[in-house]
Coordinates of C-alpha atoms in Angstrom, one line a residue:
M120 CA 74.4 -78.1 -30.9
L121 CA 74.4 -76.9 -35.2
A122 CA 77.7 -74.8 -36.3
I123 CA 76.4 -72.5 -38.6
G124 CA 79.6 -71.8 -41.5
S125 CA 82.8 -72.1 -41.0
A126 CA 84.3 -71.8 -37.8
H127 CA 88.0 -72.8 -37.8
G128 CA 91.0 -70.5 -39.6
Q129 CA 94.4 -72.1 -39.7
G130 CA 96.0 -74.4 -38.2
R131 CA 93.8 -75.6 -35.6
K132 CA 90.0 -76.3 -35.6
P133 CA 88.3 -75.8 -32.6
T134 CA 87.0 -78.4 -30.0
A135 CA 83.2 -78.5 -28.6
A136 CA 85.2 -78.6 -24.4
T137 CA 86.9 -74.8 -26.5
E138 CA 83.6 -73.2 -26.8
R139 CA 82.1 -74.2 -23.2
L140 CA 85.7 -72.8 -22.0
L141 CA 84.8 -70.3 -24.1
F142 CA 81.4 -69.1 -22.5
H143 CA 82.6 -69.9 -18.5
R144 CA 85.1 -67.8 -19.0
A145 CA 82.7 -65.5 -20.3
H146 CA 80.1 -65.7 -17.4
D147 CA 83.2 -65.0 -14.8
A148 CA 84.7 -62.3 -16.8
L149 CA 81.5 -60.9 -15.3
T150 CA 80.7 -62.2 -12.2
Q151 CA 84.5 -60.2 -11.9
V152 CA 83.1 -56.9 -12.8
I153 CA 79.2 -56.6 -10.7
V154 CA 81.6 -58.0 -8.0
A155 CA 84.5 -54.9 -8.2
D156 CA 80.9 -53.1 -8.3
I157 CA 79.6 -53.8 -6.2
F158 CA 76.0 -54.3 -6.9
S159 CA 73.8 -55.2 -4.2
P160 CA 72.1 -59.6 -4.8
P161 CA 68.7 -58.3 -6.0
V162 CA 70.5 -55.9 -8.4
A163 CA 72.9 -58.6 -9.5
A164 CA 71.0 -61.4 -10.2
R165 CA 68.7 -59.3 -12.0
I166 CA 72.1 -58.7 -14.1
Y167 CA 72.8 -62.4 -14.3
V168 CA 69.4 -63.9 -15.7
Y169 CA 69.3 -61.0 -18.4
A170 CA 72.1 -62.3 -19.8
H171 CA 72.5 -64.5 -19.9
A172 CA 69.1 -65.0 -21.6
A173 CA 70.4 -62.9 -24.0
A174 CA 73.5 -66.3 -24.1
Y175 CA 71.1 -69.2 -24.1
E176 CA 68.0 -67.8 -26.8
T177 CA 71.5 -67.4 -28.9
L178 CA 71.7 -71.1 -29.2
V179 CA 68.6 -72.3 -29.0
L180 CA 68.8 -69.7 -32.1
C181 CA 70.8 -72.4 -33.5
Q182 CA 70.8 -75.6 -32.9
S183 CA 68.5 -78.7 -33.9
G184 CA 67.7 -80.1 -29.9
P185 CA 64.9 -80.4 -26.9
Y186 CA 65.4 -77.1 -25.8
R187 CA 63.0 -74.6 -26.3
S188 CA 62.5 -70.7 -26.3
G189 CA 62.1 -69.0 -23.5
A190 CA 59.7 -66.6 -25.8
G191 CA 55.9 -67.1 -25.0
Q192 CA 57.0 -68.8 -21.8
L193 CA 58.4 -66.1 -19.8
P194 CA 56.2 -62.4 -20.0
G195 CA 57.2 -60.5 -22.5
L196 CA 59.0 -62.1 -24.2
T197 CA 58.8 -62.3 -27.9
P198 CA 61.1 -63.6 -30.4
P199 CA 63.9 -62.1 -31.5
P200 CA 63.6 -60.1 -35.5
P201 CA 65.0 -62.3 -37.8
L202 CA 68.1 -62.3 -37.4
S203 CA 71.4 -63.4 -40.0
L204 CA 73.1 -66.2 -39.3
S205 CA 75.2 -66.7 -42.0
G206 CA 78.7 -67.3 -41.3
C207 CA 78.3 -66.9 -37.6
Q208 CA 79.6 -70.0 -34.7
P209 CA 76.9 -70.0 -32.6
A210 CA 78.5 -70.7 -29.1
L211 CA 80.1 -67.7 -30.3
A212 CA 77.1 -64.9 -30.8
A213 CA 75.5 -66.5 -27.3
T214 CA 79.1 -65.7 -26.3
E215 CA 79.0 -62.5 -27.3
A216 CA 76.0 -61.9 -26.7
L217 CA 75.9 -62.2 -22.6
I218 CA 79.1 -60.6 -23.3
A219 CA 77.3 -57.0 -24.7
V220 CA 73.8 -57.0 -22.0
G221 CA 75.9 -57.3 -19.9
R222 CA 78.2 -54.1 -20.7
T223 CA 74.5 -52.7 -20.7
L224 CA 74.1 -53.5 -16.6
V225 CA 76.9 -53.2 -15.2
F226 CA 79.1 -50.4 -14.2
S227 CA 82.7 -50.9 -15.5
E228 CA 81.8 -50.9 -19.2
K229 CA 85.6 -49.9 -20.0
R230 CA 86.8 -53.0 -17.8
L231 CA 84.5 -55.7 -18.9
D232 CA 85.4 -54.5 -22.4
E233 CA 89.1 -55.3 -21.6
L234 CA 87.7 -58.9 -19.8
A235 CA 86.1 -59.3 -23.3
D236 CA 89.0 -58.4 -25.5
Q237 CA 90.9 -61.4 -24.1
L238 CA 88.5 -63.7 -24.8
W239 CA 88.0 -62.9 -28.5
E240 CA 92.6 -62.8 -28.7
L241 CA 92.1 -67.1 -26.8
A242 CA 89.5 -67.2 -29.3
S243 CA 91.9 -66.8 -32.3
R244 CA 94.3 -68.2 -31.2
Q245 CA 92.4 -71.6 -30.2
G246 CA 91.7 -71.9 -34.5
Y247 CA 88.4 -69.4 -35.0
S248 CA 88.5 -67.4 -38.8
A249 CA 88.2 -63.6 -38.2
Q250 CA 86.1 -63.3 -39.9
T251 CA 84.2 -66.4 -38.1
I252 CA 84.4 -64.1 -34.8
V253 CA 83.0 -61.3 -36.3
A254 CA 80.5 -62.5 -38.2
S255 CA 79.5 -64.5 -34.6
R256 CA 79.4 -61.0 -32.6
A257 CA 77.2 -59.3 -35.0
V258 CA 74.8 -62.0 -33.9
G259 CA 75.5 -61.4 -30.2
K260 CA 74.7 -58.4 -30.3
Q261 CA 71.4 -58.3 -32.2
M262 CA 70.1 -60.6 -29.6
A263 CA 71.3 -58.3 -27.5
S264 CA 69.7 -55.6 -28.3
H265 CA 66.4 -57.5 -28.3
I266 CA 66.5 -58.9 -24.8
L267 CA 67.5 -54.7 -23.3
A268 CA 64.8 -54.0 -24.8
W269 CA 62.6 -56.7 -23.3
A270 CA 64.5 -55.5 -19.3
A271 CA 64.1 -52.8 -20.2
G272 CA 60.4 -53.3 -18.8
D273 CA 60.3 -54.4 -15.9
Q274 CA 60.1 -51.6 -13.9
Y275 CA 64.1 -51.3 -12.6
R276 CA 64.5 -47.3 -14.2
Q277 CA 61.2 -46.8 -12.4
T278 CA 62.3 -48.2 -9.1
R279 CA 66.1 -45.8 -9.3
S280 CA 64.0 -42.8 -9.0
L281 CA 61.2 -43.1 -6.6
R282 CA 62.1 -41.8 -2.6
R283 CA 64.5 -43.1 -0.5
Y284 CA 63.6 -45.4 2.8
T285 CA 62.8 -44.3 6.0
P286 CA 63.3 -47.0 8.6
Q287 CA 59.6 -47.5 11.0
K288 CA 60.1 -46.7 14.3
L289 CA 57.8 -48.8 16.0
P290 CA 59.3 -52.0 18.2
G291 CA 60.1 -54.4 16.5
A292 CA 60.8 -53.3 12.7
W293 CA 64.2 -53.5 11.3
L294 CA 67.0 -50.6 12.1
P295 CA 70.2 -50.1 10.0
T296 CA 73.1 -51.6 12.1
P297 CA 76.4 -50.6 12.8
P298 CA 79.5 -50.4 11.7
G299 CA 78.0 -48.0 8.7
Y300 CA 74.3 -48.1 9.1
M301 CA 73.8 -48.0 6.0
A302 CA 70.5 -47.3 3.5
A303 CA 67.6 -50.7 3.2
V304 CA 68.5 -52.1 0.1
E305 CA 66.4 -51.9 -2.6
P306 CA 63.1 -51.4 -0.4
Y307 CA 61.4 -51.2 -3.7
W308 CA 62.5 -55.2 -5.3
R309 CA 58.9 -56.5 -5.5
R310 CA 57.7 -53.8 -8.5
I311 CA 60.3 -55.5 -9.9
R312 CA 58.9 -57.5 -12.3
P313 CA 58.7 -60.9 -11.7
L314 CA 59.8 -64.0 -14.4
T315 CA 56.9 -66.9 -13.5
L316 CA 55.9 -65.7 -10.2
D317 CA 52.2 -63.7 -10.8
S318 CA 52.6 -61.4 -8.6
A319 CA 56.0 -61.0 -5.8
S320 CA 53.0 -62.4 -3.2
H321 CA 52.7 -65.7 -5.8
C322 CA 54.2 -68.2 -3.2
R323 CA 52.7 -68.4 0.4
L324 CA 54.8 -67.0 3.5
Q325 CA 54.6 -67.8 6.4
P326 CA 54.4 -65.2 8.7
P327 CA 56.9 -65.2 11.2
P328 CA 55.9 -64.7 15.2
P329 CA 55.0 -61.5 16.1
F330 CA 57.3 -59.5 18.0
G331 CA 57.3 -58.9 22.3
I332 CA 60.2 -59.0 24.0
T333 CA 59.4 -60.8 27.7
P334 CA 61.0 -64.3 28.0
D335 CA 58.5 -66.2 27.5
N336 CA 57.4 -64.9 24.4
A337 CA 58.0 -66.9 20.8
F338 CA 59.7 -64.1 19.4
F339 CA 61.8 -63.4 22.5
K340 CA 62.8 -67.5 22.3
S341 CA 64.3 -67.2 19.0
A342 CA 66.8 -64.4 20.2
R343 CA 67.6 -66.7 23.4
N344 CA 68.8 -69.1 20.2
V345 CA 71.0 -66.8 18.3
F346 CA 72.4 -65.2 21.0
D347 CA 73.0 -68.6 22.5
V348 CA 74.1 -70.9 19.5
C349 CA 76.7 -67.9 18.2
T350 CA 77.8 -67.5 21.9
N351 CA 79.7 -71.6 21.3
L352 CA 79.9 -71.5 18.1
T353 CA 82.0 -75.1 16.7
A354 CA 85.1 -74.2 14.4
E355 CA 83.6 -76.3 12.1
Q356 CA 80.5 -74.1 12.2
R357 CA 82.1 -70.6 11.8
L358 CA 83.8 -72.0 8.9
I359 CA 79.9 -72.5 7.7
A360 CA 78.9 -69.0 8.5
N361 CA 82.5 -67.2 6.6
Y362 CA 82.1 -69.8 4.0
W363 CA 78.3 -68.2 2.7
D364 CA 79.1 -65.1 4.4
C365 CA 78.6 -63.6 0.1
N366 CA 78.3 -60.0 1.2
P367 CA 79.3 -58.0 -1.7
F368 CA 80.2 -55.1 1.1
F369 CA 81.9 -55.8 3.1
L370 CA 82.6 -52.9 6.2
N371 CA 85.6 -53.0 7.2
T372 CA 86.5 -49.5 10.3
Q373 CA 90.2 -49.2 11.4
G374 CA 89.6 -46.0 13.5
H375 CA 88.6 -43.7 11.4
M376 CA 89.2 -45.0 8.7
N377 CA 86.6 -46.7 6.9
F378 CA 86.7 -49.9 3.5
A379 CA 84.5 -52.5 2.2
S380 CA 86.1 -56.1 1.5
K381 CA 84.5 -56.5 -2.0
K382 CA 82.7 -60.4 -2.2
L383 CA 80.8 -62.2 -4.1
S384 CA 77.1 -62.3 -3.9
P385 CA 74.5 -65.1 -2.8
G386 CA 73.3 -65.7 -6.8
G387 CA 77.0 -64.7 -7.6
H388 CA 77.9 -68.5 -5.7
W389 CA 74.3 -70.2 -6.9
L390 CA 76.0 -69.9 -10.5
A391 CA 79.6 -70.4 -9.9
I392 CA 78.0 -73.5 -8.9
A393 CA 75.8 -74.7 -11.5
G394 CA 79.1 -73.6 -13.7
Q395 CA 81.2 -76.0 -11.5
V396 CA 79.4 -78.6 -11.9
S397 CA 78.5 -78.8 -15.6
R398 CA 82.0 -79.1 -15.5
Q399 CA 82.8 -82.1 -13.5
T400 CA 79.8 -83.0 -15.0
N401 CA 81.3 -82.7 -19.0
A402 CA 77.9 -81.1 -19.3
D403 CA 77.7 -79.6 -23.4
L404 CA 77.1 -75.8 -24.3
M405 CA 73.5 -76.4 -24.5
K406 CA 72.6 -77.7 -21.5
T407 CA 75.5 -75.8 -19.5
S408 CA 74.0 -72.5 -20.7
A409 CA 70.6 -73.8 -19.1
A410 CA 72.3 -74.5 -16.0
Y411 CA 73.3 -70.7 -15.7
F412 CA 69.8 -69.3 -17.4
L413 CA 67.7 -71.9 -15.4
T414 CA 69.5 -70.9 -12.2
A415 CA 70.0 -67.1 -12.7
V416 CA 65.8 -67.6 -13.5
A417 CA 64.9 -68.6 -10.4
L418 CA 67.2 -66.0 -8.3
M419 CA 65.8 -63.0 -9.4
D420 CA 61.7 -64.3 -8.7
G421 CA 63.2 -65.6 -5.0
F422 CA 64.8 -62.2 -4.6
I423 CA 61.3 -60.3 -5.4
S424 CA 59.1 -62.8 -3.8
C425 CA 61.9 -62.9 -0.3
W426 CA 62.3 -58.3 -0.4
D427 CA 58.8 -58.4 -0.8
G428 CA 58.3 -60.3 2.6
K429 CA 61.4 -58.0 4.0
Y430 CA 60.3 -54.7 3.6
R431 CA 56.0 -56.0 4.4
Y432 CA 57.8 -58.3 7.7
N433 CA 59.8 -55.3 8.4
V434 CA 61.5 -57.0 11.0
I435 CA 64.4 -55.9 13.6
R436 CA 67.8 -57.6 13.5
P437 CA 69.2 -59.7 15.7
E438 CA 71.7 -58.1 16.6
T439 CA 69.6 -55.4 17.7
F440 CA 67.4 -57.0 19.7
I441 CA 70.9 -59.0 21.1
N442 CA 72.3 -55.4 21.7
A443 CA 69.0 -55.0 23.6
H444 CA 67.3 -57.2 25.1
I445 CA 69.3 -59.8 26.0
N446 CA 73.5 -58.5 26.0
E447 CA 74.3 -55.4 25.4
N448 CA 78.0 -56.3 24.1
W449 CA 76.7 -59.1 21.8
R450 CA 78.0 -58.6 18.0
P451 CA 77.6 -61.0 15.3
L452 CA 80.4 -63.0 14.0
L453 CA 78.9 -61.7 11.0
Q454 CA 78.5 -58.3 10.0
T455 CA 74.3 -57.8 9.4
P456 CA 73.4 -57.4 6.0
P457 CA 71.3 -53.6 5.4
F458 CA 67.5 -54.4 5.0
P459 CA 65.1 -56.5 6.8
E460 CA 65.6 -59.9 9.0
Y461 CA 62.3 -62.4 8.0
P462 CA 63.1 -64.1 5.6
S463 CA 66.3 -65.1 5.0
G464 CA 68.0 -64.3 1.3
H465 CA 69.9 -67.2 1.8
S466 CA 67.6 -69.8 2.4
V467 CA 64.9 -68.5 -0.4
I468 CA 67.6 -68.3 -2.5
S469 CA 69.6 -70.8 -2.3
T470 CA 66.9 -73.3 -2.4
A471 CA 65.2 -72.7 -5.2
S472 CA 68.4 -72.9 -7.2
A473 CA 68.7 -76.2 -5.5
V474 CA 65.3 -77.1 -7.2
V475 CA 66.2 -75.7 -10.3
L476 CA 69.6 -77.8 -11.2
T477 CA 68.1 -80.3 -9.6
S478 CA 65.5 -80.6 -12.0
L479 CA 68.8 -80.5 -14.5
F480 CA 71.1 -83.3 -12.9
G481 CA 70.1 -85.0 -10.1
P482 CA 69.1 -85.5 -6.9
T483 CA 72.4 -87.0 -6.2
L484 CA 74.6 -85.7 -8.2
G485 CA 77.9 -84.8 -5.9
F486 CA 80.0 -82.1 -6.3
T487 CA 82.8 -79.4 -4.9
D488 CA 82.8 -75.7 -5.0
S489 CA 85.1 -73.3 -5.2
T490 CA 83.8 -70.9 -5.3
E491 CA 85.4 -69.5 -2.1
V492 CA 89.1 -70.1 -2.7
A493 CA 89.0 -66.1 -4.3
Y494 CA 88.3 -65.5 -0.6
G495 CA 91.1 -67.5 1.6
L496 CA 88.3 -70.7 2.0
P497 CA 88.7 -74.1 1.5
V498 CA 86.7 -76.1 -1.2
R499 CA 83.0 -77.9 0.5
R500 CA 81.7 -81.2 -0.8
F501 CA 78.6 -81.8 -0.6
Q502 CA 76.3 -85.3 -1.7
S503 CA 73.9 -83.7 -3.9
F504 CA 72.8 -79.2 -4.2
R505 CA 70.0 -79.8 -1.3
Q506 CA 72.7 -80.3 1.2
A507 CA 74.6 -77.6 -0.1
A508 CA 70.8 -75.1 -0.1
D509 CA 71.0 -77.1 4.0
E510 CA 74.2 -75.6 4.7
A511 CA 73.8 -72.5 3.1
S512 CA 70.6 -71.6 5.4
I513 CA 71.6 -72.5 8.5
S514 CA 75.3 -70.4 7.9
R515 CA 72.3 -67.1 8.7
L516 CA 72.3 -68.5 12.0
Y517 CA 75.9 -69.1 12.2
G518 CA 76.6 -66.6 12.0
G519 CA 74.2 -64.3 14.0
I520 CA 72.0 -62.7 11.1
H521 CA 69.2 -64.7 11.6
Y522 CA 66.6 -66.1 13.5
R523 CA 65.2 -69.9 13.2
E524 CA 61.8 -68.7 11.5
A525 CA 63.4 -66.9 9.0
L526 CA 65.9 -70.1 7.6
D527 CA 62.8 -72.6 7.6
N528 CA 59.8 -70.6 6.4
G529 CA 62.4 -68.9 3.6
Q530 CA 63.6 -73.2 2.6
L531 CA 59.5 -73.9 2.3
L532 CA 59.1 -70.4 0.5
G533 CA 62.9 -71.3 -2.5
Q534 CA 60.6 -74.4 -2.3
Q535 CA 57.4 -73.6 -3.6
I536 CA 59.7 -70.5 -6.1
G537 CA 61.7 -73.2 -8.1
E538 CA 59.0 -75.2 -8.3
Q539 CA 57.0 -72.4 -10.1
V540 CA 60.6 -71.4 -12.2
L541 CA 60.3 -75.2 -13.5
K542 CA 55.9 -75.2 -14.0
R543 CA 56.5 -71.6 -16.1
L544 CA 59.9 -72.1 -17.5
Q545 CA 60.0 -75.3 -19.2
L546 CA 63.0 -75.8 -21.1
L547 CA 63.3 -78.8 -22.7
A548 CA 60.7 -80.0 -24.7
L549 CA 58.1 -82.5 -23.1
P550 CA 58.6 -85.6 -25.7
A551 CA 55.2 -86.7 -27.2
R552 CA 52.2 -88.3 -26.1
K553 CA 52.0 -92.1 -28.7

């Protein structure tokens, strides 16, 4: 990392570990607010990708190493205007860029400001001078403005004014599910600008089995498989289902009272894994930022592609089908999310995330994931990113909210998306040919 200007004040000199600590805490602060604001998984991914784009582009601007800007690689992203780096410390500037973008995209700006103030107090205690902090934050704010101007062109604002989605009353079509019978989440997400895909349908998704209600029909057999598996769950399968639940808005019902339990989104879980692995491998700040950013890009394109399939095929959820055609009293272990079933979002984004993280850290890296400890669940150990993705995928069958085809074909789609991200967004400069 290229340090620019004086970084330390009186008494102590900040270290590379301090830089990484501040950066990770900035990400964690943004996650806290995303959870509190109950953003849907696709919208959360959008917030994360622009926040980490700002951080990554700031670090690239200040480094002399092999990492390449996303400008010219991602649609609409141009190099930033000339920035004055006098007195700037890159890690602090990147931290500010991340927070400043996040602040604009969340609802609870005041809460994020409070968390950011704690970061800057920590930076001061760790030895950064007031002058360095001010100069670095100024650079971060300028980069944030540049990234936010790019984000404004992704069609998100336009989708906010589209009419409310009306469920189709057709055989096999998705209908809202209990307990809240909530409205469909992000039915127009396919219109959001992808980052490495040519369109929302760029990657090929196999169609689901044709709908049918007779016992010899393939669709009926898939639903029966969900019923049978969920009727005989082991303790480990229950744990796996709950571990990967990642429902940002779990609706609790007690009599006439309804209240929400707020949890991390699926994308938030995978970004937490990216952060934990960066710490566990002692990755430098540049590689850490690349891990967050590359994963966030995979999440963004994964949700765009997945949501295109969801509303194109509009498949009924197992809960609705099983109650109508197999057992009217059956309930899934997990609360059914409010959008069509096919394909499984966890399967798509987990596999895409595993592909890009494997490209950075290798196919056999084992890691410990403590993401769900805050929600009362134990740590889990994985031998590879792919093993974690496979477990995240099968968890949706154990939870009773997806058919097996949605998992298998969702993983195939996620693999394509991850490979496309790596093809279109090459963060590390390739060595020159001799």
